[in-house]
mmCIF file with all atom_site columns, C-alpha atoms in Angstrom:
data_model
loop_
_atom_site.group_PDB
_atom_site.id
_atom_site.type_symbol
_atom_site.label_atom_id
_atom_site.label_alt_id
_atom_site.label_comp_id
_atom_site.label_asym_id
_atom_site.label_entity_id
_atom_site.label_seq_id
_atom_site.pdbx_PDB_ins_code
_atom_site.Cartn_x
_atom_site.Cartn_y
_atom_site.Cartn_z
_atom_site.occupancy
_atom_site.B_iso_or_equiv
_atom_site.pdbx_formal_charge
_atom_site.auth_seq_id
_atom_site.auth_comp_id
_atom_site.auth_asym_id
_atom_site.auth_atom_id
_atom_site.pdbx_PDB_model_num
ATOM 1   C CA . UNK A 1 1   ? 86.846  117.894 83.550  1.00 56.00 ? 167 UNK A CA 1
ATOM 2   C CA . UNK A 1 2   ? 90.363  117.641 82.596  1.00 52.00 ? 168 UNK A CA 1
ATOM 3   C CA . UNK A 1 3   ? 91.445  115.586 85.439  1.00 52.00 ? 169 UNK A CA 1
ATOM 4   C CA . UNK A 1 4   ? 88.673  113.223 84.315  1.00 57.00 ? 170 UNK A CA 1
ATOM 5   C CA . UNK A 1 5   ? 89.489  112.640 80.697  1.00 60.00 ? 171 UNK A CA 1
ATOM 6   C CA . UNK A 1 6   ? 93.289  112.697 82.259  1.00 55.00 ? 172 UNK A CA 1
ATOM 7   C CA . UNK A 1 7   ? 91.971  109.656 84.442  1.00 54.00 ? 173 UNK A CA 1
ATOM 8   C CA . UNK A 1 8   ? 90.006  108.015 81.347  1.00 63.00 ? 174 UNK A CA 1
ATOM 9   C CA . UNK A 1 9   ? 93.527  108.761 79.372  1.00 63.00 ? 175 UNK A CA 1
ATOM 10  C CA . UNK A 1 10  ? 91.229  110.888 76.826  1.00 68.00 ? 176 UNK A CA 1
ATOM 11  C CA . UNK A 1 11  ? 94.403  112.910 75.829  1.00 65.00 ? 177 UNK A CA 1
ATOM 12  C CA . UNK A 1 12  ? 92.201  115.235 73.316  1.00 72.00 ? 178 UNK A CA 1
ATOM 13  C CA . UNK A 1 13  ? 89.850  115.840 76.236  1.00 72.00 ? 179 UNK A CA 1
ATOM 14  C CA . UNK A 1 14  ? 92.268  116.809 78.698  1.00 68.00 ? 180 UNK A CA 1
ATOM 15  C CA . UNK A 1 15  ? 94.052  119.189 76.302  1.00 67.00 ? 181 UNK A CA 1
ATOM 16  C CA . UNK A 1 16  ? 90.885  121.108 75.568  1.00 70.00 ? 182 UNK A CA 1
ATOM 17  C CA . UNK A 1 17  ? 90.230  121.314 79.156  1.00 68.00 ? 183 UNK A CA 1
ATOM 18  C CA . UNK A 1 18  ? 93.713  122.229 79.946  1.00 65.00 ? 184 UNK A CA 1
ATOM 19  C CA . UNK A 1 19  ? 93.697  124.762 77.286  1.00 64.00 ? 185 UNK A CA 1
ATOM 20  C CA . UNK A 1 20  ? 90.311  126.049 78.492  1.00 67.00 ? 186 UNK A CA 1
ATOM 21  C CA . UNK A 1 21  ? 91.060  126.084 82.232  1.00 64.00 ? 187 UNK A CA 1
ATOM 22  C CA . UNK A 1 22  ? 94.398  127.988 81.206  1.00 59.00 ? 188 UNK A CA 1
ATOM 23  C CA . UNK A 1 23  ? 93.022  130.864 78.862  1.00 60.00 ? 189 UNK A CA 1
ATOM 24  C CA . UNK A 1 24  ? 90.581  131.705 82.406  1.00 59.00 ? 190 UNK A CA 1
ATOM 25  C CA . UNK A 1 25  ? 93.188  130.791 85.394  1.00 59.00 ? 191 UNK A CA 1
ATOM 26  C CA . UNK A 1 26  ? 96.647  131.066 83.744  1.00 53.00 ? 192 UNK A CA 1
ATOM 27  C CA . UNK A 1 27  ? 98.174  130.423 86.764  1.00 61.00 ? 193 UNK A CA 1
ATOM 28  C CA . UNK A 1 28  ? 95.949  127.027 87.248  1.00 63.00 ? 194 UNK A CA 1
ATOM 29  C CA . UNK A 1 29  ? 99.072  125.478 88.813  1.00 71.00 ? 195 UNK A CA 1
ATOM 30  C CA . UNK A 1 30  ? 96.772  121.958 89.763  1.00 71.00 ? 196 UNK A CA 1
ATOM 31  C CA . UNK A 1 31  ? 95.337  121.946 86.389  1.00 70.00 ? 197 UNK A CA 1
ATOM 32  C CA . UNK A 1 32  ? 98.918  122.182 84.553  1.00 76.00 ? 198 UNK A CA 1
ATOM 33  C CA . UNK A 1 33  ? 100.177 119.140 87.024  1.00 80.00 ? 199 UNK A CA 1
ATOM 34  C CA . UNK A 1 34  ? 97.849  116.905 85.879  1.00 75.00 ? 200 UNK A CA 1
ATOM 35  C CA . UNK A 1 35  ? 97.665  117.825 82.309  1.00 78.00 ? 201 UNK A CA 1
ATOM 36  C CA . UNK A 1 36  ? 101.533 117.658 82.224  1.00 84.00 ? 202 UNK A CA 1
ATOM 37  C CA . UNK A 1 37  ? 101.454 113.921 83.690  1.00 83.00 ? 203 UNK A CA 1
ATOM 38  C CA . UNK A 1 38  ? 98.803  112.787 81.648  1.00 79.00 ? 204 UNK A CA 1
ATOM 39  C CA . UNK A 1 39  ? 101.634 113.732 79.067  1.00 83.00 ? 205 UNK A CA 1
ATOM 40  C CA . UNK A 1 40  ? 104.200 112.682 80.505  1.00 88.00 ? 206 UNK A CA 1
ATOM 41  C CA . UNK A 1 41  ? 102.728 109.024 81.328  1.00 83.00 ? 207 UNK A CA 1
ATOM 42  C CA . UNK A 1 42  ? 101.172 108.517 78.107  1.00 81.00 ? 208 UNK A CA 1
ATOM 43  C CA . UNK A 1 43  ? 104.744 109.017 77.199  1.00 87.00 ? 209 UNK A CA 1
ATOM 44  C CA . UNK A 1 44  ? 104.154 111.804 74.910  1.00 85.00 ? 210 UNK A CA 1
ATOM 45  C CA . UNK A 1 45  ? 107.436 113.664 75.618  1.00 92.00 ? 211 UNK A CA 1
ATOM 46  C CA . UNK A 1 46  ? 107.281 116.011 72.823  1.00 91.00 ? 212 UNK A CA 1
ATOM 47  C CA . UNK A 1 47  ? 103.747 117.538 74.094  1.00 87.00 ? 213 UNK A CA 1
ATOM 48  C CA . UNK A 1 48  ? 104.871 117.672 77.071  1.00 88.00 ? 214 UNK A CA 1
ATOM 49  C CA . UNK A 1 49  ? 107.748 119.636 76.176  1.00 93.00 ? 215 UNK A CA 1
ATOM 50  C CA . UNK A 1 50  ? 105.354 122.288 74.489  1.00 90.00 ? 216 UNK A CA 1
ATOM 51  C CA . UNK A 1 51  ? 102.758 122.028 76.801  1.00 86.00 ? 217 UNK A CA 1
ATOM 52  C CA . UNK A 1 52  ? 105.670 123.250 79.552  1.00 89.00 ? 218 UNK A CA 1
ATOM 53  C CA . UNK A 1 53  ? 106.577 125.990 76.996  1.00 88.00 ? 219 UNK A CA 1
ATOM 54  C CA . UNK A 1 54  ? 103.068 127.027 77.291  1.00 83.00 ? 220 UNK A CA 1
ATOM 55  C CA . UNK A 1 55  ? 103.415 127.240 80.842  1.00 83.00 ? 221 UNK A CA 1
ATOM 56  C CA . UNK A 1 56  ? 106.338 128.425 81.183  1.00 85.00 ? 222 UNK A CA 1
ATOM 57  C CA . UNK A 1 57  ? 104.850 131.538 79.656  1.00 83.00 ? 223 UNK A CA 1
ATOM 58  C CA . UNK A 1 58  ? 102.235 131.834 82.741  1.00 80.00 ? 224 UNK A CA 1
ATOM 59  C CA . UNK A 1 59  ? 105.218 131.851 85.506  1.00 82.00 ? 225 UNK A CA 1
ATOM 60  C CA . UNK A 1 60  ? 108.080 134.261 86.305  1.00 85.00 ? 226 UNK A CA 1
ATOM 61  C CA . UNK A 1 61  ? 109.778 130.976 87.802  1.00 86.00 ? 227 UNK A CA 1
ATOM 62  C CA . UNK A 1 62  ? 107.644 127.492 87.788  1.00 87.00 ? 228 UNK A CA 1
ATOM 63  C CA . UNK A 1 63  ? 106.207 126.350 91.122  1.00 88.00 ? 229 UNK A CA 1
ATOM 64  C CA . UNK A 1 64  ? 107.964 123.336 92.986  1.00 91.00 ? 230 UNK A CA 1
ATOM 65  C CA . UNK A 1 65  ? 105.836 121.235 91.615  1.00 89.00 ? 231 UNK A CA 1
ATOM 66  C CA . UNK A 1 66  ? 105.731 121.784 87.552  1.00 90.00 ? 232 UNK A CA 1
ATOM 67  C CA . UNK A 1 67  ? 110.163 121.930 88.151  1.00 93.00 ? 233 UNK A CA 1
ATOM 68  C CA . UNK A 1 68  ? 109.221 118.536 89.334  1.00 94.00 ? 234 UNK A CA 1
ATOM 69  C CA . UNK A 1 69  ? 107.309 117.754 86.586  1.00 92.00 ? 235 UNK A CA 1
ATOM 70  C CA . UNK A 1 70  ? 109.951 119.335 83.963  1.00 94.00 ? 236 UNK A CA 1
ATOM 71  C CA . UNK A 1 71  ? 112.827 117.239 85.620  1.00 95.00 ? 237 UNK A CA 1
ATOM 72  C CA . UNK A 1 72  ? 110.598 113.979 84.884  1.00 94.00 ? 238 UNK A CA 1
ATOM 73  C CA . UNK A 1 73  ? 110.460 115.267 81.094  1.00 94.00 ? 239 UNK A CA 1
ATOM 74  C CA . UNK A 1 74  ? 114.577 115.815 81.249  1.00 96.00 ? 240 UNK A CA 1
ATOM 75  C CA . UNK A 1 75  ? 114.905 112.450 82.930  1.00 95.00 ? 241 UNK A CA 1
ATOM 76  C CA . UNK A 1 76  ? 112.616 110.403 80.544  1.00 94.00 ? 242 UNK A CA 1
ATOM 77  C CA . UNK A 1 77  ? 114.825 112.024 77.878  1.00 95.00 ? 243 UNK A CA 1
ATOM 78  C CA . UNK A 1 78  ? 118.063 110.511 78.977  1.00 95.00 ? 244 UNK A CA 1
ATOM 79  C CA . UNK A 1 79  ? 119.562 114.222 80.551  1.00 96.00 ? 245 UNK A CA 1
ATOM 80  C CA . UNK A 1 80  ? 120.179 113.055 84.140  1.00 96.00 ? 246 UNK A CA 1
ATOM 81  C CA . UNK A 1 81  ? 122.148 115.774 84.808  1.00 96.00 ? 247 UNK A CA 1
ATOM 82  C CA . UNK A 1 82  ? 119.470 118.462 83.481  1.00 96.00 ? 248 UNK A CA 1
ATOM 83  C CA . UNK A 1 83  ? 116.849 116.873 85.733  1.00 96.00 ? 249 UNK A CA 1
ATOM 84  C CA . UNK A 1 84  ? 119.014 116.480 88.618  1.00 96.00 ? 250 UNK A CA 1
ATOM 85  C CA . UNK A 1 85  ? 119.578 120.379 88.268  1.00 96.00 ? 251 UNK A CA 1
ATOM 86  C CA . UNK A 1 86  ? 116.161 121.597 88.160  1.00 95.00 ? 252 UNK A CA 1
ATOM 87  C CA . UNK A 1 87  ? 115.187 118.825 90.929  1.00 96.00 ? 253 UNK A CA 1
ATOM 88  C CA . UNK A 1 88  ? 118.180 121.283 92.734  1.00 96.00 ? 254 UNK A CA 1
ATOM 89  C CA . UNK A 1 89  ? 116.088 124.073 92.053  1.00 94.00 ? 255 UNK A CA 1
ATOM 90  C CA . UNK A 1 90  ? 112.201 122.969 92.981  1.00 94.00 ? 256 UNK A CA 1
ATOM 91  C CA . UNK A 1 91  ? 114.425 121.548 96.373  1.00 94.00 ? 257 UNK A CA 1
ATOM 92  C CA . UNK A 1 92  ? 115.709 124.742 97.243  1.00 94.00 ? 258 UNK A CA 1
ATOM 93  C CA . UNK A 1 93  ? 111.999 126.568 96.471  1.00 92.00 ? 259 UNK A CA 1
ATOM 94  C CA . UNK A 1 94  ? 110.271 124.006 98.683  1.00 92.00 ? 260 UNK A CA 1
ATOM 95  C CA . UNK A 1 95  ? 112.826 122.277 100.753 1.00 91.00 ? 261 UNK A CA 1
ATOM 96  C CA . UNK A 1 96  ? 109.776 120.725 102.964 1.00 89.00 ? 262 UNK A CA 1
ATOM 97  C CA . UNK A 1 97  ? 108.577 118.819 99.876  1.00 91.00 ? 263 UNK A CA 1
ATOM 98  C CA . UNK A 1 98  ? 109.455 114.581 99.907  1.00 91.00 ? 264 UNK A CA 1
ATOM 99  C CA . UNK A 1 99  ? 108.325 113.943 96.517  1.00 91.00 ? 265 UNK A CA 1
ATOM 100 C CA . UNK A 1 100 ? 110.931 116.233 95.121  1.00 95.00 ? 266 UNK A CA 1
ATOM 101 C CA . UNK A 1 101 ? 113.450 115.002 97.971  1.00 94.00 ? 267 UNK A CA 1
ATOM 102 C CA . UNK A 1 102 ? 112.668 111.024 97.134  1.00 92.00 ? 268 UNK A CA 1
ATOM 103 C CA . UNK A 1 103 ? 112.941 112.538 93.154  1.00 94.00 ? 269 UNK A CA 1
ATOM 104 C CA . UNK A 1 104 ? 116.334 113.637 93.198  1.00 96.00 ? 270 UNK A CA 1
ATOM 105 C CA . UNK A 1 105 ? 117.398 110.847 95.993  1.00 94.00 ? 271 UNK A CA 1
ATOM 106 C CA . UNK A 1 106 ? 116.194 108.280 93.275  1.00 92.00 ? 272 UNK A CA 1
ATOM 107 C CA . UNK A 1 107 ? 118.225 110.492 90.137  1.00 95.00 ? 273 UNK A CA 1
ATOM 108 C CA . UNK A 1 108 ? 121.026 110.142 92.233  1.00 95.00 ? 274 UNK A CA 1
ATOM 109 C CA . UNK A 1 109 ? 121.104 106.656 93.007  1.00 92.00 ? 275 UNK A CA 1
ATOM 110 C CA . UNK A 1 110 ? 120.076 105.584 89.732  1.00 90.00 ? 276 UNK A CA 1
ATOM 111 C CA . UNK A 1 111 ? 121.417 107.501 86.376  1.00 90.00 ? 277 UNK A CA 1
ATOM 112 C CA . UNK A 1 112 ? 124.406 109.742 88.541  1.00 94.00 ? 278 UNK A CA 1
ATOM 113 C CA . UNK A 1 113 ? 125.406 106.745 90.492  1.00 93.00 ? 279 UNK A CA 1
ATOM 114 C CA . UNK A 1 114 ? 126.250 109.092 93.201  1.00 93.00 ? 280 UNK A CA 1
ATOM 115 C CA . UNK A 1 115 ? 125.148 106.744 96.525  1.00 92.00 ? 281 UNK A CA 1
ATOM 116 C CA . UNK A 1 116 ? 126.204 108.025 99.127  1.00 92.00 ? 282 UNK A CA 1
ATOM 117 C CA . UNK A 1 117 ? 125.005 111.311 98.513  1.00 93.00 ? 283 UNK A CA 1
ATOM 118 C CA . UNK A 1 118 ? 121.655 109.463 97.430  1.00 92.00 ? 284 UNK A CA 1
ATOM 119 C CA . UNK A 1 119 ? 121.923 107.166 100.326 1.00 93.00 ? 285 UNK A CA 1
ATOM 120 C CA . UNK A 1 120 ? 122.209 110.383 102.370 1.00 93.00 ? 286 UNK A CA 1
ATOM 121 C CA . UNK A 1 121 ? 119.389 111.991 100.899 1.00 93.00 ? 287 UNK A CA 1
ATOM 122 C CA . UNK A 1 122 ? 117.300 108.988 101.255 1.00 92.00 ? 288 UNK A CA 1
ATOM 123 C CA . UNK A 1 123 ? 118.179 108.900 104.865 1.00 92.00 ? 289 UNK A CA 1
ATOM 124 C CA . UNK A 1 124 ? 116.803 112.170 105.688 1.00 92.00 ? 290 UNK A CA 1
ATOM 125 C CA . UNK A 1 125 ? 113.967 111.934 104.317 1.00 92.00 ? 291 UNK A CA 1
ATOM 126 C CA . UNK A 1 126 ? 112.819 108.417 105.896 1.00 89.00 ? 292 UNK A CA 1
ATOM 127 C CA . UNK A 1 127 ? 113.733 110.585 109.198 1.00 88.00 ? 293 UNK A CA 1
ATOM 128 C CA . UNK A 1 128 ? 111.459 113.274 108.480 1.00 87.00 ? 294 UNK A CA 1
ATOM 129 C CA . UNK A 1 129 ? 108.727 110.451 106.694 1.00 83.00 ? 295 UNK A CA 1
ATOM 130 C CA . UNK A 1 130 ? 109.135 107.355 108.995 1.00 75.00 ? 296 UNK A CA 1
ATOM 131 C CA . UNK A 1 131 ? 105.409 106.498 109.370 1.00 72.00 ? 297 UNK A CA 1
ATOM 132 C CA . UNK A 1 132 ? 105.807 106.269 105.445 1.00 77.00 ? 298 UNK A CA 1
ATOM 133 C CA . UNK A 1 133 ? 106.230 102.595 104.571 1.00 76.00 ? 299 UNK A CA 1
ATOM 134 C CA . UNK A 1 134 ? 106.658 103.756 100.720 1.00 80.00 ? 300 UNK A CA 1
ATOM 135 C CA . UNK A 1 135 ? 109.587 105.519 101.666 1.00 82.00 ? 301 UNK A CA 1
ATOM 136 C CA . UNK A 1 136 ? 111.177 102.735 104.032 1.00 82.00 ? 302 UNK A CA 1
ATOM 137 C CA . UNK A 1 137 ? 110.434 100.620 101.549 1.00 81.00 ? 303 UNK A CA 1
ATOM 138 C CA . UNK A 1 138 ? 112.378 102.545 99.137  1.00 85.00 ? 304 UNK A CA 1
ATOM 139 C CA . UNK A 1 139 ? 115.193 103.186 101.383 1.00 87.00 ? 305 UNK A CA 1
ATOM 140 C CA . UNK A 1 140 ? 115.519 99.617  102.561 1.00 86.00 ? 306 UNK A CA 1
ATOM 141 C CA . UNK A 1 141 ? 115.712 98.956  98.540  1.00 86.00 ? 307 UNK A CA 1
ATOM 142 C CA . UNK A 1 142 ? 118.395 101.332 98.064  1.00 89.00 ? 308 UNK A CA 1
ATOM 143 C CA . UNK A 1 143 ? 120.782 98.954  100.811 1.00 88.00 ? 309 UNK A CA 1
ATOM 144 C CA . UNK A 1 144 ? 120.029 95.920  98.973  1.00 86.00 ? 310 UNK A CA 1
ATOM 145 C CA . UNK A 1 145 ? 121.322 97.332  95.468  1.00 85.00 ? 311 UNK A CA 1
ATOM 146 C CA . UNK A 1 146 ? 124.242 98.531  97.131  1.00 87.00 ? 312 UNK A CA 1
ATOM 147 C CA . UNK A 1 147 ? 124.672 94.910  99.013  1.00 87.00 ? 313 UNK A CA 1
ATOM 148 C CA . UNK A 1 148 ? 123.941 95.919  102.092 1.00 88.00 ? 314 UNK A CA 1
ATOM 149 C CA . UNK A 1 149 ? 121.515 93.570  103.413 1.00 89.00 ? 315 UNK A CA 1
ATOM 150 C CA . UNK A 1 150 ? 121.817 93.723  106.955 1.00 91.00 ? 316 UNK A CA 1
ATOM 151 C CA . UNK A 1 151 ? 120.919 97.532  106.742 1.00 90.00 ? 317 UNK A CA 1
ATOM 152 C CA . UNK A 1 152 ? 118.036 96.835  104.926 1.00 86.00 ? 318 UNK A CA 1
ATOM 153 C CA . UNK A 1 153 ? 116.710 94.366  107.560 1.00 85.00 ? 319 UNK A CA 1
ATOM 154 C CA . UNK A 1 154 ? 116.914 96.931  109.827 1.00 86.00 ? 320 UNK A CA 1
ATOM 155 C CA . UNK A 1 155 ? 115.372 99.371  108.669 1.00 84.00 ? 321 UNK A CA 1
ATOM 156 C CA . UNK A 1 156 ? 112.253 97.174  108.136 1.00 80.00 ? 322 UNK A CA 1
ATOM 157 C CA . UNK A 1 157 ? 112.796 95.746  111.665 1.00 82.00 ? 323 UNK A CA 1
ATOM 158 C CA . UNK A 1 158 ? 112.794 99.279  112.695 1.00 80.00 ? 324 UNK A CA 1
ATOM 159 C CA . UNK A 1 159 ? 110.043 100.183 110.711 1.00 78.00 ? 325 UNK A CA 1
ATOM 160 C CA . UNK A 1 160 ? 107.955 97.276  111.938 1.00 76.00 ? 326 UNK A CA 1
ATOM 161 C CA . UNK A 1 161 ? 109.088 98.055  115.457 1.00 77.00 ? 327 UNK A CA 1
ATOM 162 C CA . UNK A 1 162 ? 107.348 101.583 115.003 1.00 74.00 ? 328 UNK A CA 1
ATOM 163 C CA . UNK A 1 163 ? 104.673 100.163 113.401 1.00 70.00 ? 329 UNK A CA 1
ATOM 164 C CA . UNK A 1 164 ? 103.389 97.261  114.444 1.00 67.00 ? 330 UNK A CA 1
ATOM 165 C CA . UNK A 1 165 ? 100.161 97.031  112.621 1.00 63.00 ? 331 UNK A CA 1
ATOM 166 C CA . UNK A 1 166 ? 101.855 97.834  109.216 1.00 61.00 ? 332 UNK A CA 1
ATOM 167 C CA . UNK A 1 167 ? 101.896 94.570  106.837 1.00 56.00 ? 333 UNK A CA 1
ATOM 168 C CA . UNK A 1 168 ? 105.631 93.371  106.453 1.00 57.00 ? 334 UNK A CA 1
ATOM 169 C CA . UNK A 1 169 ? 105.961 94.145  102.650 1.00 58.00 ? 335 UNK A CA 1
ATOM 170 C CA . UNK A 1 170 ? 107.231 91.569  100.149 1.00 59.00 ? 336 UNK A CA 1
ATOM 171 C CA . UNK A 1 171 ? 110.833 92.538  100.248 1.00 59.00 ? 337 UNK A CA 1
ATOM 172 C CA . UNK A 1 172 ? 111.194 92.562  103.985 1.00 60.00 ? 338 UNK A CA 1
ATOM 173 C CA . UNK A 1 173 ? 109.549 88.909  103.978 1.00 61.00 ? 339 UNK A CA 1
ATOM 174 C CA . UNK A 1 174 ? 112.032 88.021  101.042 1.00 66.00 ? 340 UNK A CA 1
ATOM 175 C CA . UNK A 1 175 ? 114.771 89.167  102.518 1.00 63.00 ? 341 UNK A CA 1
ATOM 176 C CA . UNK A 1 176 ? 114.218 87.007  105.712 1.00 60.00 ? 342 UNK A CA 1
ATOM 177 C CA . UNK A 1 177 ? 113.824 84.402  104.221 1.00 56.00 ? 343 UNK A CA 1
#
Protein backbone atom coordinates (compact mmCIF):
# COMPACT_ATOMS: atom_id res chain seq x y z
CA UNK A 1 0.00 0.00 0.00
CA UNK A 2 2.58 2.48 0.74
CA UNK A 3 4.54 2.01 -2.32
CA UNK A 4 1.25 2.71 -4.10
CA UNK A 5 0.18 5.99 -2.61
CA UNK A 6 4.23 6.64 -2.87
CA UNK A 7 3.64 6.01 -6.75
CA UNK A 8 0.24 8.14 -6.79
CA UNK A 9 2.49 10.84 -4.67
CA UNK A 10 -0.38 10.48 -1.86
CA UNK A 11 2.22 11.66 0.78
CA UNK A 12 -0.52 11.23 3.76
CA UNK A 13 -1.11 7.71 2.45
CA UNK A 14 2.29 6.60 2.31
CA UNK A 15 3.08 7.94 5.80
CA UNK A 16 0.27 5.98 7.38
CA UNK A 17 1.41 3.00 5.61
CA UNK A 18 4.95 3.61 6.44
CA UNK A 19 4.07 4.21 9.95
CA UNK A 20 1.88 1.08 9.97
CA UNK A 21 4.29 -1.26 8.16
CA UNK A 22 7.00 0.08 10.74
CA UNK A 23 5.14 -0.37 14.21
CA UNK A 24 4.80 -4.50 12.76
CA UNK A 25 8.33 -4.93 10.78
CA UNK A 26 10.61 -2.26 12.33
CA UNK A 27 13.25 -3.37 10.42
CA UNK A 28 11.03 -3.03 7.01
CA UNK A 29 14.25 -1.88 5.30
CA UNK A 30 12.16 -1.84 1.53
CA UNK A 31 9.33 -0.10 3.08
CA UNK A 32 11.63 2.79 4.70
CA UNK A 33 13.42 3.18 1.01
CA UNK A 34 10.53 4.04 -0.59
CA UNK A 35 8.83 6.04 2.01
CA UNK A 36 12.14 8.02 2.43
CA UNK A 37 12.19 8.85 -1.50
CA UNK A 38 8.76 9.64 -1.75
CA UNK A 39 10.16 12.34 0.76
CA UNK A 40 12.91 13.06 -0.54
CA UNK A 41 11.46 13.65 -4.25
CA UNK A 42 8.53 15.48 -3.22
CA UNK A 43 11.29 17.57 -1.85
CA UNK A 44 10.12 17.50 1.61
CA UNK A 45 13.59 17.59 3.25
CA UNK A 46 12.50 18.32 6.66
CA UNK A 47 10.25 14.95 6.83
CA UNK A 48 12.64 13.28 5.55
CA UNK A 49 15.02 14.28 8.05
CA UNK A 50 12.55 12.99 10.85
CA UNK A 51 11.33 10.24 9.09
CA UNK A 52 15.33 9.02 9.08
CA UNK A 53 15.34 9.88 12.84
CA UNK A 54 12.58 7.47 13.10
CA UNK A 55 14.57 4.99 11.49
CA UNK A 56 17.46 5.52 12.70
CA UNK A 57 15.92 4.31 15.92
CA UNK A 58 15.12 0.71 14.23
CA UNK A 59 19.02 0.13 13.21
CA UNK A 60 22.25 -0.32 15.21
CA UNK A 61 23.93 1.09 11.88
CA UNK A 62 21.54 1.88 8.66
CA UNK A 63 21.68 -0.60 5.78
CA UNK A 64 23.63 0.44 2.50
CA UNK A 65 20.82 1.49 1.15
CA UNK A 66 18.91 4.07 3.71
CA UNK A 67 23.07 5.66 4.11
CA UNK A 68 22.29 6.11 0.50
CA UNK A 69 19.22 7.58 1.01
CA UNK A 70 20.54 9.89 4.05
CA UNK A 71 23.50 11.14 1.80
CA UNK A 72 20.73 12.29 -0.87
CA UNK A 73 19.03 14.28 2.17
CA UNK A 74 22.77 15.83 3.09
CA UNK A 75 23.33 16.51 -0.58
CA UNK A 76 19.92 18.18 -1.37
CA UNK A 77 20.84 20.31 1.67
CA UNK A 78 23.95 21.83 0.25
CA UNK A 79 26.55 19.51 2.77
CA UNK A 80 28.59 17.82 0.00
CA UNK A 81 31.02 16.88 2.21
CA UNK A 82 28.47 15.19 4.82
CA UNK A 83 27.00 13.15 1.97
CA UNK A 84 30.18 12.31 0.42
CA UNK A 85 31.09 10.83 3.98
CA UNK A 86 28.25 8.66 4.61
CA UNK A 87 28.28 7.64 0.71
CA UNK A 88 32.10 6.50 2.24
CA UNK A 89 30.38 4.57 4.68
CA UNK A 90 27.26 2.63 2.75
CA UNK A 91 30.57 1.98 0.09
CA UNK A 92 32.57 0.33 2.51
CA UNK A 93 29.26 -1.81 3.96
CA UNK A 94 28.40 -2.90 0.42
CA UNK A 95 31.33 -2.29 -1.78
CA UNK A 96 29.48 -4.52 -4.64
CA UNK A 97 26.70 -1.89 -4.80
CA UNK A 98 26.84 0.67 -8.29
CA UNK A 99 24.18 2.89 -7.22
CA UNK A 100 26.14 3.95 -4.22
CA UNK A 101 29.48 3.73 -6.40
CA UNK A 102 27.81 6.00 -9.43
CA UNK A 103 26.42 8.21 -6.06
CA UNK A 104 29.56 9.22 -4.70
CA UNK A 105 31.37 9.15 -8.37
CA UNK A 106 28.67 11.84 -9.29
CA UNK A 107 29.30 13.92 -5.53
CA UNK A 108 32.67 13.92 -6.54
CA UNK A 109 32.57 15.19 -9.88
CA UNK A 110 29.99 17.60 -9.22
CA UNK A 111 29.87 19.66 -5.69
CA UNK A 112 33.83 18.37 -4.52
CA UNK A 113 35.16 18.98 -7.93
CA UNK A 114 37.51 16.24 -7.24
CA UNK A 115 37.75 14.54 -11.09
CA UNK A 116 40.08 12.52 -11.21
CA UNK A 117 39.25 10.70 -8.28
CA UNK A 118 35.54 10.84 -9.72
CA UNK A 119 36.79 10.07 -13.13
CA UNK A 120 38.47 7.09 -11.43
CA UNK A 121 35.57 5.99 -9.68
CA UNK A 122 33.47 6.29 -12.68
CA UNK A 123 35.91 4.16 -14.51
CA UNK A 124 35.58 1.24 -12.35
CA UNK A 125 32.44 1.01 -12.21
CA UNK A 126 31.65 1.13 -16.15
CA UNK A 127 34.31 -1.91 -15.91
CA UNK A 128 32.40 -3.85 -13.57
CA UNK A 129 28.76 -2.42 -15.39
CA UNK A 130 29.73 -2.28 -19.14
CA UNK A 131 26.53 -3.88 -20.55
CA UNK A 132 25.00 -0.76 -18.66
CA UNK A 133 24.41 1.95 -21.26
CA UNK A 134 23.16 4.32 -18.23
CA UNK A 135 26.42 4.12 -16.84
CA UNK A 136 28.49 4.61 -20.21
CA UNK A 137 26.36 7.12 -20.81
CA UNK A 138 27.22 8.78 -17.68
CA UNK A 139 30.82 8.17 -17.93
CA UNK A 140 31.12 9.31 -21.51
CA UNK A 141 29.31 12.62 -19.96
CA UNK A 142 31.78 13.02 -17.35
CA UNK A 143 34.78 13.40 -20.47
CA UNK A 144 32.81 15.91 -22.18
CA UNK A 145 32.51 18.31 -19.00
CA UNK A 146 36.01 17.89 -18.47
CA UNK A 147 36.72 18.60 -22.44
CA UNK A 148 37.68 15.53 -23.28
CA UNK A 149 35.83 14.64 -26.27
CA UNK A 150 37.77 12.17 -27.94
CA UNK A 151 37.46 9.94 -24.72
CA UNK A 152 34.00 10.24 -24.75
CA UNK A 153 33.70 8.99 -28.38
CA UNK A 154 35.32 6.14 -27.36
CA UNK A 155 33.81 4.99 -24.90
CA UNK A 156 30.51 5.03 -26.89
CA UNK A 157 32.42 3.49 -29.86
CA UNK A 158 33.43 0.94 -27.40
CA UNK A 159 30.24 0.59 -25.97
CA UNK A 160 28.56 0.22 -29.34
CA UNK A 161 31.31 -2.17 -30.36
CA UNK A 162 30.11 -4.47 -27.37
CA UNK A 163 26.82 -3.86 -28.09
CA UNK A 164 25.75 -3.73 -31.26
CA UNK A 165 22.05 -3.83 -30.93
CA UNK A 166 22.06 -1.00 -28.27
CA UNK A 167 20.49 2.39 -29.79
CA UNK A 168 23.38 5.05 -30.11
CA UNK A 169 22.01 7.53 -27.44
CA UNK A 170 21.56 11.25 -28.16
CA UNK A 171 24.89 12.38 -26.91
CA UNK A 172 26.95 9.86 -28.78
CA UNK A 173 24.97 10.96 -32.08
CA UNK A 174 25.62 14.70 -30.98
CA UNK A 175 28.87 14.35 -30.42
CA UNK A 176 29.56 12.91 -33.97
CA UNK A 177 28.13 15.12 -35.45
Amino acid sequence: RGLLAAYRQDGAAAKAAFLESTKDQPRFTAGHEAYLQTLLLSGQLEGMSQALEFVRRAYPVLPPGLQLLEARLQLALGKAEAGEKLLRAAQTAAPGDLKIAVALAQVLLGPLRRPDEGMLLLQQVHRRARASFTVTRMLAEAHVGLRAIKDALQVYADSVAAHPSAALSRGYAELLA
